[in-house]
PDB file of C-alpha atoms in Angstrom:
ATOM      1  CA  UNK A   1      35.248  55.473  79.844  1.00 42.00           C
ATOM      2  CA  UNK A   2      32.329  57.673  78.682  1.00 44.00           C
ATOM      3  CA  UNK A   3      34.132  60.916  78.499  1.00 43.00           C
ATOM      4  CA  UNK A   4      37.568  59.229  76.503  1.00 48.00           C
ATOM      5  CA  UNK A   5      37.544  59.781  72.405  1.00 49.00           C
ATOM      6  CA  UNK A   6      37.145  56.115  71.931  1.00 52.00           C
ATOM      7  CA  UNK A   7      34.224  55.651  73.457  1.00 52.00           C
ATOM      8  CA  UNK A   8      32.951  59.577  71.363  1.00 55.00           C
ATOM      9  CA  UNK A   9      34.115  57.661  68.054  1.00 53.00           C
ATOM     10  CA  UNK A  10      32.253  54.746  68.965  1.00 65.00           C
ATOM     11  CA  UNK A  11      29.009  56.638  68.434  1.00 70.00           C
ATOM     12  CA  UNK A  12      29.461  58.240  65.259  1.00 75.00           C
ATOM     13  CA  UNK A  13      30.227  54.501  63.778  1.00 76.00           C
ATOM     14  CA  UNK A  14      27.235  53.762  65.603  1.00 78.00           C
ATOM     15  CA  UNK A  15      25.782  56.980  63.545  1.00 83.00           C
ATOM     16  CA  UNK A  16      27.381  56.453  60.007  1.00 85.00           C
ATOM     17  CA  UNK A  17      25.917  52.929  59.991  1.00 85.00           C
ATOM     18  CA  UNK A  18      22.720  53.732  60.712  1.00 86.00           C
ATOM     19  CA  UNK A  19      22.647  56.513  58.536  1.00 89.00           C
ATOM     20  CA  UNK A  20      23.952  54.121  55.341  1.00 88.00           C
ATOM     21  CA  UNK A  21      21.160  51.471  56.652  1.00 89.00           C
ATOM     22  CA  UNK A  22      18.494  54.350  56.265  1.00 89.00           C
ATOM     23  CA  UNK A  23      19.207  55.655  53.464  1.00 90.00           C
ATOM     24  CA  UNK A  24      19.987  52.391  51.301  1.00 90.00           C
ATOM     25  CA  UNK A  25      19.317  49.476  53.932  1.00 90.00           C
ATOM     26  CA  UNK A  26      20.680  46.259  53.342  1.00 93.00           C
ATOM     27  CA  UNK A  27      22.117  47.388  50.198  1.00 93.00           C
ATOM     28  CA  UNK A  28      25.325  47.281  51.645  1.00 91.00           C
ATOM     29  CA  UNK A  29      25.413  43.764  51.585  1.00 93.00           C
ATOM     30  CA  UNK A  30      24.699  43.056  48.152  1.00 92.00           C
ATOM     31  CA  UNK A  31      27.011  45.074  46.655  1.00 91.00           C
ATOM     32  CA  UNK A  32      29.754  46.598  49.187  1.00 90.00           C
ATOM     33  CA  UNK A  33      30.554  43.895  51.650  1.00 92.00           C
ATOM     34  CA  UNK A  34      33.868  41.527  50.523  1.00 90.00           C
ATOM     35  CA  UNK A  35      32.349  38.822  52.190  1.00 93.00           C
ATOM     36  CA  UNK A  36      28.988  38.891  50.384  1.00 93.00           C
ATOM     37  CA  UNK A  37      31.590  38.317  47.309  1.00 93.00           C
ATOM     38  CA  UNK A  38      33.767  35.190  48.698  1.00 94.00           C
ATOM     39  CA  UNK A  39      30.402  33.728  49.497  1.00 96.00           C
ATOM     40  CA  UNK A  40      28.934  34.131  46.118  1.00 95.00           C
ATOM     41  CA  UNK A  41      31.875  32.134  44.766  1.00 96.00           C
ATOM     42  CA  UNK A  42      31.899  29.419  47.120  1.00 96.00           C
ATOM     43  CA  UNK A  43      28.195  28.845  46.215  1.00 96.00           C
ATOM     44  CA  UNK A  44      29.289  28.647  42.641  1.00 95.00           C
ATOM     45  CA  UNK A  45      31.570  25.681  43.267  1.00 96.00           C
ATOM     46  CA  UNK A  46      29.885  21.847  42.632  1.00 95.00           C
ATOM     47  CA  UNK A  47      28.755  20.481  46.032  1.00 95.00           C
ATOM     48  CA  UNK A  48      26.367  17.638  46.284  1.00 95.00           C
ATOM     49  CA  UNK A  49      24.204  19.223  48.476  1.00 94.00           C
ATOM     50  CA  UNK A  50      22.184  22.381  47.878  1.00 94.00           C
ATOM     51  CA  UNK A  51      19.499  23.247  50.884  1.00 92.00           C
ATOM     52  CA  UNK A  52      17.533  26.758  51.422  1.00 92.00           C
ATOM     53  CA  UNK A  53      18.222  27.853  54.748  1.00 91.00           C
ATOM     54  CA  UNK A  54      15.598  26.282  57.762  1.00 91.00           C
ATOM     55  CA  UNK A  55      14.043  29.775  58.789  1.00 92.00           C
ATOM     56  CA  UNK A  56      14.536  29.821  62.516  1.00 94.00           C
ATOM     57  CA  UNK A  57      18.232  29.866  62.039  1.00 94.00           C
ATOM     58  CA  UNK A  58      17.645  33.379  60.175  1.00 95.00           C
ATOM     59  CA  UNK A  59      16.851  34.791  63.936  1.00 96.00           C
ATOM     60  CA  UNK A  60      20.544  33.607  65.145  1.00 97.00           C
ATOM     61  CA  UNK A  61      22.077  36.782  63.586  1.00 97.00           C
ATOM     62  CA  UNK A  62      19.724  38.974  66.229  1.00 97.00           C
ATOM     63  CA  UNK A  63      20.463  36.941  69.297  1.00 96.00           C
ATOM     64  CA  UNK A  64      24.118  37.443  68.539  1.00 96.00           C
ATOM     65  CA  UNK A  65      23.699  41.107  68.239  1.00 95.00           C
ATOM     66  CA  UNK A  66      21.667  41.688  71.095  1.00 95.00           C
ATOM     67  CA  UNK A  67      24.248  39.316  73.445  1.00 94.00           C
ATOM     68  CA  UNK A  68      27.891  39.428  72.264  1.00 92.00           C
ATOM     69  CA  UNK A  69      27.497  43.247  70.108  1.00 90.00           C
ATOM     70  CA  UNK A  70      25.354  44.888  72.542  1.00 88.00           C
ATOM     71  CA  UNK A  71      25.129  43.362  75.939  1.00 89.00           C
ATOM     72  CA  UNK A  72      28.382  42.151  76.300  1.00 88.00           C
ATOM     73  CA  UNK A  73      30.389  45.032  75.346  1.00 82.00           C
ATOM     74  CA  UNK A  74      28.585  47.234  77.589  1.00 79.00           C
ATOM     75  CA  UNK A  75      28.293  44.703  81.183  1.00 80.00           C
ATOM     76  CA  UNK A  76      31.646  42.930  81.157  1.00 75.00           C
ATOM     77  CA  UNK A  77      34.205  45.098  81.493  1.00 66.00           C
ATOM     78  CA  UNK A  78      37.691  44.581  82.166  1.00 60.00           C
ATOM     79  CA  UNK A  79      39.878  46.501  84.555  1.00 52.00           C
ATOM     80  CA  UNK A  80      39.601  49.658  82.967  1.00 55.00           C
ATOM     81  CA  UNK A  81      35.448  49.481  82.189  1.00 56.00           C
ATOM     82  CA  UNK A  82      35.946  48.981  78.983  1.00 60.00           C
ATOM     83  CA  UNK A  83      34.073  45.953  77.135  1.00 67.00           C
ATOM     84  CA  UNK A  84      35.974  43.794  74.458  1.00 73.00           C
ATOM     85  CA  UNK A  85      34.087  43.475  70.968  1.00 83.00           C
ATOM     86  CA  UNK A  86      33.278  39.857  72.169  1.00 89.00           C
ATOM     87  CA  UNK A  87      31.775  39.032  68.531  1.00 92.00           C
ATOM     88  CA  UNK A  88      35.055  39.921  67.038  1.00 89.00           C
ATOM     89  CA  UNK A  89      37.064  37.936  69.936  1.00 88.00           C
ATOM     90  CA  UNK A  90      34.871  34.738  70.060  1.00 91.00           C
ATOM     91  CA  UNK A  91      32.803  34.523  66.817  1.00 92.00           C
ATOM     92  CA  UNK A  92      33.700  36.539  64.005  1.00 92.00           C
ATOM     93  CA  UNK A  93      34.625  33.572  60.880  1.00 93.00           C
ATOM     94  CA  UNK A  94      35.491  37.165  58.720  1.00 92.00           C
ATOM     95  CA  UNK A  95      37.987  38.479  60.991  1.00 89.00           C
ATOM     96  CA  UNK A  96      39.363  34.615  61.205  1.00 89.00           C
ATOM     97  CA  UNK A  97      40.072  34.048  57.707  1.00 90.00           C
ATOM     98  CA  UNK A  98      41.247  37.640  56.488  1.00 85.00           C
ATOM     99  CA  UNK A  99      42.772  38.851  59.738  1.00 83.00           C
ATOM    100  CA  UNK A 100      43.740  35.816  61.877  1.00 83.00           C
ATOM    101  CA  UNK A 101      44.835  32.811  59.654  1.00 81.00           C
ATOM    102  CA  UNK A 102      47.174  35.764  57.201  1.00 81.00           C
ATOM    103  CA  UNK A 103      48.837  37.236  60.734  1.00 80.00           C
ATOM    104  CA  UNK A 104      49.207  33.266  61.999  1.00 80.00           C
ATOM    105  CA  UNK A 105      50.899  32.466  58.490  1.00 77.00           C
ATOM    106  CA  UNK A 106      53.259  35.404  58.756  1.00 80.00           C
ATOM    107  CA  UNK A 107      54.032  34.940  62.149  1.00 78.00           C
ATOM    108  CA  UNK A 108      55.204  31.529  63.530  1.00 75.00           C
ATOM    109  CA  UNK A 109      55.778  32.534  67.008  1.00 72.00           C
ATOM    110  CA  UNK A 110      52.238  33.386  67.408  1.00 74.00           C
ATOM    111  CA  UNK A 111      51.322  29.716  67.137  1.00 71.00           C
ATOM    112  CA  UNK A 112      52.264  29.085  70.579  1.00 72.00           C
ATOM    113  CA  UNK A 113      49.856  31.886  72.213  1.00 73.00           C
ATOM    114  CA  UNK A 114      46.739  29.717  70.219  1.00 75.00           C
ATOM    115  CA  UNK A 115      44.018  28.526  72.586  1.00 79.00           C
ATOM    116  CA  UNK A 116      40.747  27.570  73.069  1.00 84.00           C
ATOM    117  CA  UNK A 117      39.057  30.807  71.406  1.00 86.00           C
ATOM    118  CA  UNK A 118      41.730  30.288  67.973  1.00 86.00           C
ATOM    119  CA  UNK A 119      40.323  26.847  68.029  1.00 89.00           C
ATOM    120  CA  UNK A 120      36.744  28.009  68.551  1.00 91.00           C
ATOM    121  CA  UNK A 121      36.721  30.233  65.790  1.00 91.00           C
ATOM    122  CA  UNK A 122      38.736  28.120  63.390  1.00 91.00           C
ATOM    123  CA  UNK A 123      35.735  25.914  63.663  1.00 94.00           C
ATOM    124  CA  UNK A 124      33.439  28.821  63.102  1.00 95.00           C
ATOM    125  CA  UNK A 125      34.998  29.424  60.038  1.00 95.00           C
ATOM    126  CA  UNK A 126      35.464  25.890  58.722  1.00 96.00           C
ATOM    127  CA  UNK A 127      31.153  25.750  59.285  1.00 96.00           C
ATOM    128  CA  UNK A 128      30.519  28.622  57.939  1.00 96.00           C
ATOM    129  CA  UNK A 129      32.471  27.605  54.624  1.00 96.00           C
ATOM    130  CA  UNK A 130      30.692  24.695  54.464  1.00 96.00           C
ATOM    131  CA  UNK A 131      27.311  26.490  55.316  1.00 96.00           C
ATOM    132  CA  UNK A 132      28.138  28.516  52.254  1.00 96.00           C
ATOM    133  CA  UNK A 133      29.233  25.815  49.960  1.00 97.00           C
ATOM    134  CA  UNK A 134      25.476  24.689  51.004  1.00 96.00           C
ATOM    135  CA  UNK A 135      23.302  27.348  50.765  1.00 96.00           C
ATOM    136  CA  UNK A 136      24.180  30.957  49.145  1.00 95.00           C
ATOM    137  CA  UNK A 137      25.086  33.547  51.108  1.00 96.00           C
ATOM    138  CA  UNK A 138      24.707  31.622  54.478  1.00 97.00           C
ATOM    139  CA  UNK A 139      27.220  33.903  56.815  1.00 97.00           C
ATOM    140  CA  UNK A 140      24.536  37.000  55.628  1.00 96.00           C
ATOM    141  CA  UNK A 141      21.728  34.703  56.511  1.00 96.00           C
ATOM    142  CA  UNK A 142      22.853  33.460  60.049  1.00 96.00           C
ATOM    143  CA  UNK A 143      25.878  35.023  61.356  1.00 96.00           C
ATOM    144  CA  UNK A 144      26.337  38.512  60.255  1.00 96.00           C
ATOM    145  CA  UNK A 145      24.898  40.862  62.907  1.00 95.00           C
ATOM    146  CA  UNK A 146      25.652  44.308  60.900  1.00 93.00           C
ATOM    147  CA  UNK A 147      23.517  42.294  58.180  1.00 94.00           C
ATOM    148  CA  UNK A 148      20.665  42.099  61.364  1.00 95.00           C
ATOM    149  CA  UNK A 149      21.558  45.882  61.917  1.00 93.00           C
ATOM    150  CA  UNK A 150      20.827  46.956  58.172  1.00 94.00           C
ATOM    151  CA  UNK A 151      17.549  44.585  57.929  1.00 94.00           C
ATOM    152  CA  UNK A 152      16.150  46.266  60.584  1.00 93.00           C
ATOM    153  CA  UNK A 153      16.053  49.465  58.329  1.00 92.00           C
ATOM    154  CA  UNK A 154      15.007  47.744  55.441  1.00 92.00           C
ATOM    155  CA  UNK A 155      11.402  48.637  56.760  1.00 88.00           C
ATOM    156  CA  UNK A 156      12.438  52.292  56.660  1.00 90.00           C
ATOM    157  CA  UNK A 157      15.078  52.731  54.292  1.00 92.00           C
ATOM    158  CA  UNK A 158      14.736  55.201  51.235  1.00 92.00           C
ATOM    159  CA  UNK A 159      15.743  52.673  48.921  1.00 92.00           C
ATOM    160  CA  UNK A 160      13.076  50.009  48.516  1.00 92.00           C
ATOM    161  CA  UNK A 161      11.794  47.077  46.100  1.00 93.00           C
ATOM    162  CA  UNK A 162       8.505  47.784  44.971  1.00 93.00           C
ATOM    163  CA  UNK A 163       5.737  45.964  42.905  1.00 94.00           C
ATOM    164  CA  UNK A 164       3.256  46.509  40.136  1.00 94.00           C
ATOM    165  CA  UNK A 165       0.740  44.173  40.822  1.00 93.00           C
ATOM    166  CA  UNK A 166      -0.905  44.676  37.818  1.00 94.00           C
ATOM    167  CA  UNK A 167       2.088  43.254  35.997  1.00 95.00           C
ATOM    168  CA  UNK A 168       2.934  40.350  38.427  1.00 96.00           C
ATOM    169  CA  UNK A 169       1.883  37.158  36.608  1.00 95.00           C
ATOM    170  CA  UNK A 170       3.122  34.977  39.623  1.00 94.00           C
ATOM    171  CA  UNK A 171       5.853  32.905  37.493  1.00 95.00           C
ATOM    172  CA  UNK A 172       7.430  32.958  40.653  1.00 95.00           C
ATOM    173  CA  UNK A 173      11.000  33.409  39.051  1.00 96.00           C
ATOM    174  CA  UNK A 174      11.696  36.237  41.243  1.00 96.00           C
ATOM    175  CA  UNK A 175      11.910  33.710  44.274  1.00 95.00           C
ATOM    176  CA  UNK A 176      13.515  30.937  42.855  1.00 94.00           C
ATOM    177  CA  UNK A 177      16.520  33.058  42.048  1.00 94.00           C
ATOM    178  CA  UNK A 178      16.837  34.999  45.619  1.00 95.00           C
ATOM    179  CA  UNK A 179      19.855  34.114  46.766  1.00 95.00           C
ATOM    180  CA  UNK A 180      17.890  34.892  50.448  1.00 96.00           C
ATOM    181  CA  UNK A 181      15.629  32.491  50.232  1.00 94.00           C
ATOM    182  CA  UNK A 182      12.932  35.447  49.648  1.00 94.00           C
ATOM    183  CA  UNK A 183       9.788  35.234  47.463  1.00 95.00           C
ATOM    184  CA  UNK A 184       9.881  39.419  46.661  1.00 94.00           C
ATOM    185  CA  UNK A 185       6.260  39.429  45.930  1.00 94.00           C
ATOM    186  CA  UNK A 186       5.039  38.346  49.184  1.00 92.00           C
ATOM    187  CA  UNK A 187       7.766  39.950  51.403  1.00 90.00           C
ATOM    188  CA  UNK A 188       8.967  43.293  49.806  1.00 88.00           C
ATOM    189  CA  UNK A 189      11.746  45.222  51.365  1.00 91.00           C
ATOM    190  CA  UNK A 190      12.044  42.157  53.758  1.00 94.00           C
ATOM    191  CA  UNK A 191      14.904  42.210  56.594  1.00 95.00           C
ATOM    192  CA  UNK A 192      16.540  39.213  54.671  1.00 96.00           C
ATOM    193  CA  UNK A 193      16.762  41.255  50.990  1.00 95.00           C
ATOM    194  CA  UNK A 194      19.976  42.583  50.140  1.00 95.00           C
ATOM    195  CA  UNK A 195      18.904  44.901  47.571  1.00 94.00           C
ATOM    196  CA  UNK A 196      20.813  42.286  45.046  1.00 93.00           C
ATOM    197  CA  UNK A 197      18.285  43.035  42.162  1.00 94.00           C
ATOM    198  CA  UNK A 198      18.325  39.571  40.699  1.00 95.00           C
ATOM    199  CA  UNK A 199      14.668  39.021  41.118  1.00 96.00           C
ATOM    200  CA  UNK A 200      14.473  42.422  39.093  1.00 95.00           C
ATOM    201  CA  UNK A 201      16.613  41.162  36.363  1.00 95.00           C
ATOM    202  CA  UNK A 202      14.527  37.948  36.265  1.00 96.00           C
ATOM    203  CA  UNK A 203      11.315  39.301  36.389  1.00 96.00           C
ATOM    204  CA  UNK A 204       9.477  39.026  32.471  1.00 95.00           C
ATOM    205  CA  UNK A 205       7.123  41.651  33.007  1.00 95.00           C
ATOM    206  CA  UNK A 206       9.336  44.336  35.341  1.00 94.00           C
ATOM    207  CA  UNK A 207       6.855  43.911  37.890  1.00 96.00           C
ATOM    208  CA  UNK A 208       9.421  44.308  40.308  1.00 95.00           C
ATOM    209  CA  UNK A 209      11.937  47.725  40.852  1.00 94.00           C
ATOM    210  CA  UNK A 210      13.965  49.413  43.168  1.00 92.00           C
ATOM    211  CA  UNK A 211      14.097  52.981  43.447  1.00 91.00           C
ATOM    212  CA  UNK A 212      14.012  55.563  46.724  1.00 88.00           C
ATOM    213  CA  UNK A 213      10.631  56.255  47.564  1.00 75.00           C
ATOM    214  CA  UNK A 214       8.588  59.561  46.836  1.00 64.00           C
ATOM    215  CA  UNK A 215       9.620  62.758  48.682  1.00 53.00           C
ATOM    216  CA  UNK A 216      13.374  61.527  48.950  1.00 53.00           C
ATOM    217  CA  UNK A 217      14.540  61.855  45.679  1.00 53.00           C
ATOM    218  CA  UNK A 218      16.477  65.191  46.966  1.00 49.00           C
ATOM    219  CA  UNK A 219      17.790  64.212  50.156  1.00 50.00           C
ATOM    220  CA  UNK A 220      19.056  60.693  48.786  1.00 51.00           C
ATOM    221  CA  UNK A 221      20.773  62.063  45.484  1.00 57.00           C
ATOM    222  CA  UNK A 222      24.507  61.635  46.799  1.00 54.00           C
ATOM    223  CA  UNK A 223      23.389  57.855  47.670  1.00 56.00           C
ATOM    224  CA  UNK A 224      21.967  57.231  44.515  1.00 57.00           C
ATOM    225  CA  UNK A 225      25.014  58.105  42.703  1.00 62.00           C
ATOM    226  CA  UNK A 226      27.042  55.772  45.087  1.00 60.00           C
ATOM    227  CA  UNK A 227      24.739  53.094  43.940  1.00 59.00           C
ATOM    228  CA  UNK A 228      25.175  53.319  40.682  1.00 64.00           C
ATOM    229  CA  UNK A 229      28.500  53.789  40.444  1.00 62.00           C
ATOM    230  CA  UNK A 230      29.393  50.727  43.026  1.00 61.00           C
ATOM    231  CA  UNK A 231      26.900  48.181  40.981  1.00 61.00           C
ATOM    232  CA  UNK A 232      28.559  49.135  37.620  1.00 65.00           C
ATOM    233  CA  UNK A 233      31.710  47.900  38.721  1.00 63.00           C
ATOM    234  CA  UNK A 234      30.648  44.908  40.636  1.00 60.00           C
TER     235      UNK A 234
END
């Protein structure tokens, strides 16, 4: 119902995220999200097969936005007009493993309401482990839609990668080690990057750096300090 204080609250998480996507952009990914981290370390386990992601399936993350975040929240409606978080209900491998599977363990009796959409996104989950034992980071790359939401302010985010041309001697280290399949020379402050730094920390010549661009320095002070302080203890 428009008028109720859910629906109120549901636009100033709609605010706070997009103000956290402009002023740092996908940031939040790299160094915030606990699921950026169990990803990392399945990608550092031995598997025999190591791929880069096939580029079209980037795009998935924004179709699943657009449909089950946006759409279908807001045009199927149960009884009361409100919409169920259908990402959350039918997709979401995140809410699965650290939600679903722990409640399921605790509570037997809940085994016998399981159905087709526990089944559904048990599967989910057990592909999207083995997406990430394949490629790094692959929930960030295909399924996460508040990943799609924060690379869409990549583009105008305060907090950018930029480059030095003059000191780029095209070793191309910088992309070899992007765990997003990015080459940072070519596509700076791309919708995939997650602000991760590695190409920075790679690069022989610091060609590369991150910093909020010029005119911001005042307004983005608070989120500086949050970055700093959040990288230092990851």
């Amino acid at each position: 119902v428009s008028g109720s204080s859910n629906f109120q609250f549901s636009f100033y998480v709609v605010g706070f995220i997009l103000a956290l996507g402009v002023l740092c952009g996908r940031w939040i990914c790299g160094f915030v999200c606990p699921f950026g981290l169990l990803q990392e370390l399945l990608y550092k386990i031995p598997f025999p097969i190591r791929k880069r992601i096939w580029k079209p399936l980037t795009y998935l993350k924004y179709f699943l936005l657009v449909v089950f975040v946006l759409w279908m929240p807001v045009f199927v409606t149960g009884a009361l007009g409100i919409g169920a978080p259908a990402y959350c209900e039918y997709i979401c491998p995140v809410g699965m493993l650290e939600g679903g599977i722990p409640l399921l363990s605790t509570h037997e009796e809940l085994f016998q309401t399981m159905g087709g959409i526990t089944l559904l996104k048990s599967v989910i989950l057990a592909l999207t482990i083995v997406g990430c034992l394949v490629t790094e980071r692959f929930f960030c790359k295909v399924l996460c839609p508040l990943g799609a939401i924060y690379g869409l302010c990549n583009k105008i985010s305060f907090y950018r990668l930029s480059l030095q041309k003059s000191s780029c001697i095209h070793c191309k280290k910088c992309s070899v080690c992007c765990p997003m399949d990015i080459d940072p020379v070519k596509e700076q402050n791309s919708a995939e990057c997650i602000r991760c730094k590695k190409c920075c920390s790679v690069c022989p010549t610091s060609a590369l750096r991150f910093g909020y661009r010029r005119g911001t320095q005042e307004a983005a002070s608070v989120a500086t300090n949050l970055v700093q302080k959040t990288e230092e203890r990851r």
